[in-house]
Coordinates of C-alpha atoms in Angstrom, one line a residue:
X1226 CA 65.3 71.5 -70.3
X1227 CA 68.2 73.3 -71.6
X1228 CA 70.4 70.8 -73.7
X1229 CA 73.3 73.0 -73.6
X1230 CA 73.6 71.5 -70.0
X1231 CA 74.1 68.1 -71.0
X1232 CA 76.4 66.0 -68.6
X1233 CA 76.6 62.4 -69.9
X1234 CA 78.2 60.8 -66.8
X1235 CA 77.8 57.2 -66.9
X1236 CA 78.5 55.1 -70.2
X1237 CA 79.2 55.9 -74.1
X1238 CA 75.9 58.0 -74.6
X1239 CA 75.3 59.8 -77.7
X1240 CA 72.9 63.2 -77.3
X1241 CA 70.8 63.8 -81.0
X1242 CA 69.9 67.5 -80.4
X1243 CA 67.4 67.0 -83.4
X1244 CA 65.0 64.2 -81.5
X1245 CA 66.5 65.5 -78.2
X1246 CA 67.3 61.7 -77.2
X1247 CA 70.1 60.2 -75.5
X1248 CA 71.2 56.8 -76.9
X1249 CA 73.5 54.3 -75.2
X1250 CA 74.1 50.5 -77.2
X1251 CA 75.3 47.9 -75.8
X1252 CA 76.2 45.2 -78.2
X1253 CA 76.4 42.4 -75.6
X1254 CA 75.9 41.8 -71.6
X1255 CA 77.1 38.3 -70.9
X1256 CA 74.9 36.9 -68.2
X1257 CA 74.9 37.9 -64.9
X1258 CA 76.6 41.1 -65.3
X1259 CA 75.0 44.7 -65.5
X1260 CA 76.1 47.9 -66.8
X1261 CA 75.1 51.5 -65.9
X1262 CA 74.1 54.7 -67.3
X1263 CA 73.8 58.2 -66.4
X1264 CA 73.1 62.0 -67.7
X1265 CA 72.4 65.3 -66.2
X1266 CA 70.8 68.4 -67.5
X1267 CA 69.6 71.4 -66.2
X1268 CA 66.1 72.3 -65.8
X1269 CA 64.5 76.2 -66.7
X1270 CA 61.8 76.1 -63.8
X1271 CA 60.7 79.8 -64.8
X1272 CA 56.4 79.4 -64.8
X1273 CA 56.2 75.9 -64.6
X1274 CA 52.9 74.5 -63.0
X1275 CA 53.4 71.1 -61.4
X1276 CA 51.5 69.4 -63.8
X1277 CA 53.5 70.6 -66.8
X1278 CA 57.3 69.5 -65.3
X1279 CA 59.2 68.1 -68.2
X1280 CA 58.7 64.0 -68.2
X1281 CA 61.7 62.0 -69.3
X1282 CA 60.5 58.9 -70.6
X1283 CA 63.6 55.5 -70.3
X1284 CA 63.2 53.2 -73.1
X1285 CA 64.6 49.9 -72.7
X1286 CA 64.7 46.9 -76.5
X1287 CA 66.4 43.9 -75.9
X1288 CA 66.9 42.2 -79.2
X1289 CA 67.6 38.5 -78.8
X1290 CA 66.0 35.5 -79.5
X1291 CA 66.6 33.5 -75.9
X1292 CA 67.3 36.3 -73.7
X1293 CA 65.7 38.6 -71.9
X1294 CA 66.3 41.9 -69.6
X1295 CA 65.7 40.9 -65.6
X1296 CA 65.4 44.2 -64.4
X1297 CA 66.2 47.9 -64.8
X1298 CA 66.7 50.5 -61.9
X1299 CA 66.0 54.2 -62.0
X1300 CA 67.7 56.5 -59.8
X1301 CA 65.8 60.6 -59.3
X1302 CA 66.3 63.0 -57.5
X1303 CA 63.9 65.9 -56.5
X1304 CA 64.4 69.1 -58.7
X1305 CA 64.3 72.1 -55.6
X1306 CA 61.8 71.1 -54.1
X1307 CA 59.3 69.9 -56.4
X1308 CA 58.4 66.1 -56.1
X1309 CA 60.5 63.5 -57.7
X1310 CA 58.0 60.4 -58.9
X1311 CA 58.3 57.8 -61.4
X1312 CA 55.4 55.7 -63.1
X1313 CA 56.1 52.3 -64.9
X1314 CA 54.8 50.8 -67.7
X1315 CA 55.9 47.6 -69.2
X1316 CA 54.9 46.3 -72.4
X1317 CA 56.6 43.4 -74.3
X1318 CA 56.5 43.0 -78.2
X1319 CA 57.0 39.9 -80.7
X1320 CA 57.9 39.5 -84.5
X1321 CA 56.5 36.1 -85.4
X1322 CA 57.9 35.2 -89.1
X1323 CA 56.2 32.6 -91.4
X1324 CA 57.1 31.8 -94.5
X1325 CA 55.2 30.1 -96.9
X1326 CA 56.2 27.1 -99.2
X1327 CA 57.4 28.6 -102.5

C-alpha cells in the first residue's frame, strides 16, 4: 500500500503514518441518523500472490451506556482484477465496575 496515495474522501479522517491507521470520531449521532466515511489508496501489486493481498481491517467502538451501533456497511471494489471479498467478525465487549464498601 503506498500511503503517499492517500485520498480521504468522505468525513474528517486523520491518517497516523506511524501505526498506518486512519481515524475518524464522531462525538455524537443523534438517533436515527448515519454518517459516512471514505479513503482511497493505491495499491503496489508488483509479486503479490493472492493469498498475501494487503487486508484492511474496519474497526468499529461505540462508547455509551444505552446505545448501541445498528449496523455498519462496507463498500469494495475489485483491485484489477483480482477478487474483492470481505469476512465479518463481530465481537462485543463489557466493563462491569464494582466497588466495594469502604
Amino acid at each position: 500500500v503506498n500511503s503517499k496515495t492517500l485520498n480521504i474522501t468522505h468525513g474528517q479522517g486523520a491518517f497516523d503514518d506511524l501505526k498506518r491507521v486512519i481515524r475518524w470520531n464522531v462525538k455524537e449521532l443523534p438517533v436515527g441518523n448515519s454518517t459516512f466515511f471514505g479513503a482511497e489508496v493505491e495499491v503496489c501489486l508488483g509479486n503479490i500472490l493472492i493469498d498475501e493481498m494487503p487486508k484492511f481491517p474496519v474497526l468499529l467502538r461505540c462508547h455509551s451506556s444505552a446505545d448501541t451501533v445498528s449496523s455498519v456497511e462496507v463498500d469494495l471494489k475489485q483491485i484489477e482484477g483480482s477478487p474483492a471479498t470481505i469476512t465479518a467478525q463481530t465481537n462485543s465487549s463489557f466493563r462491569l465496575l464494582h466497588r466495594l464498601p469502604s
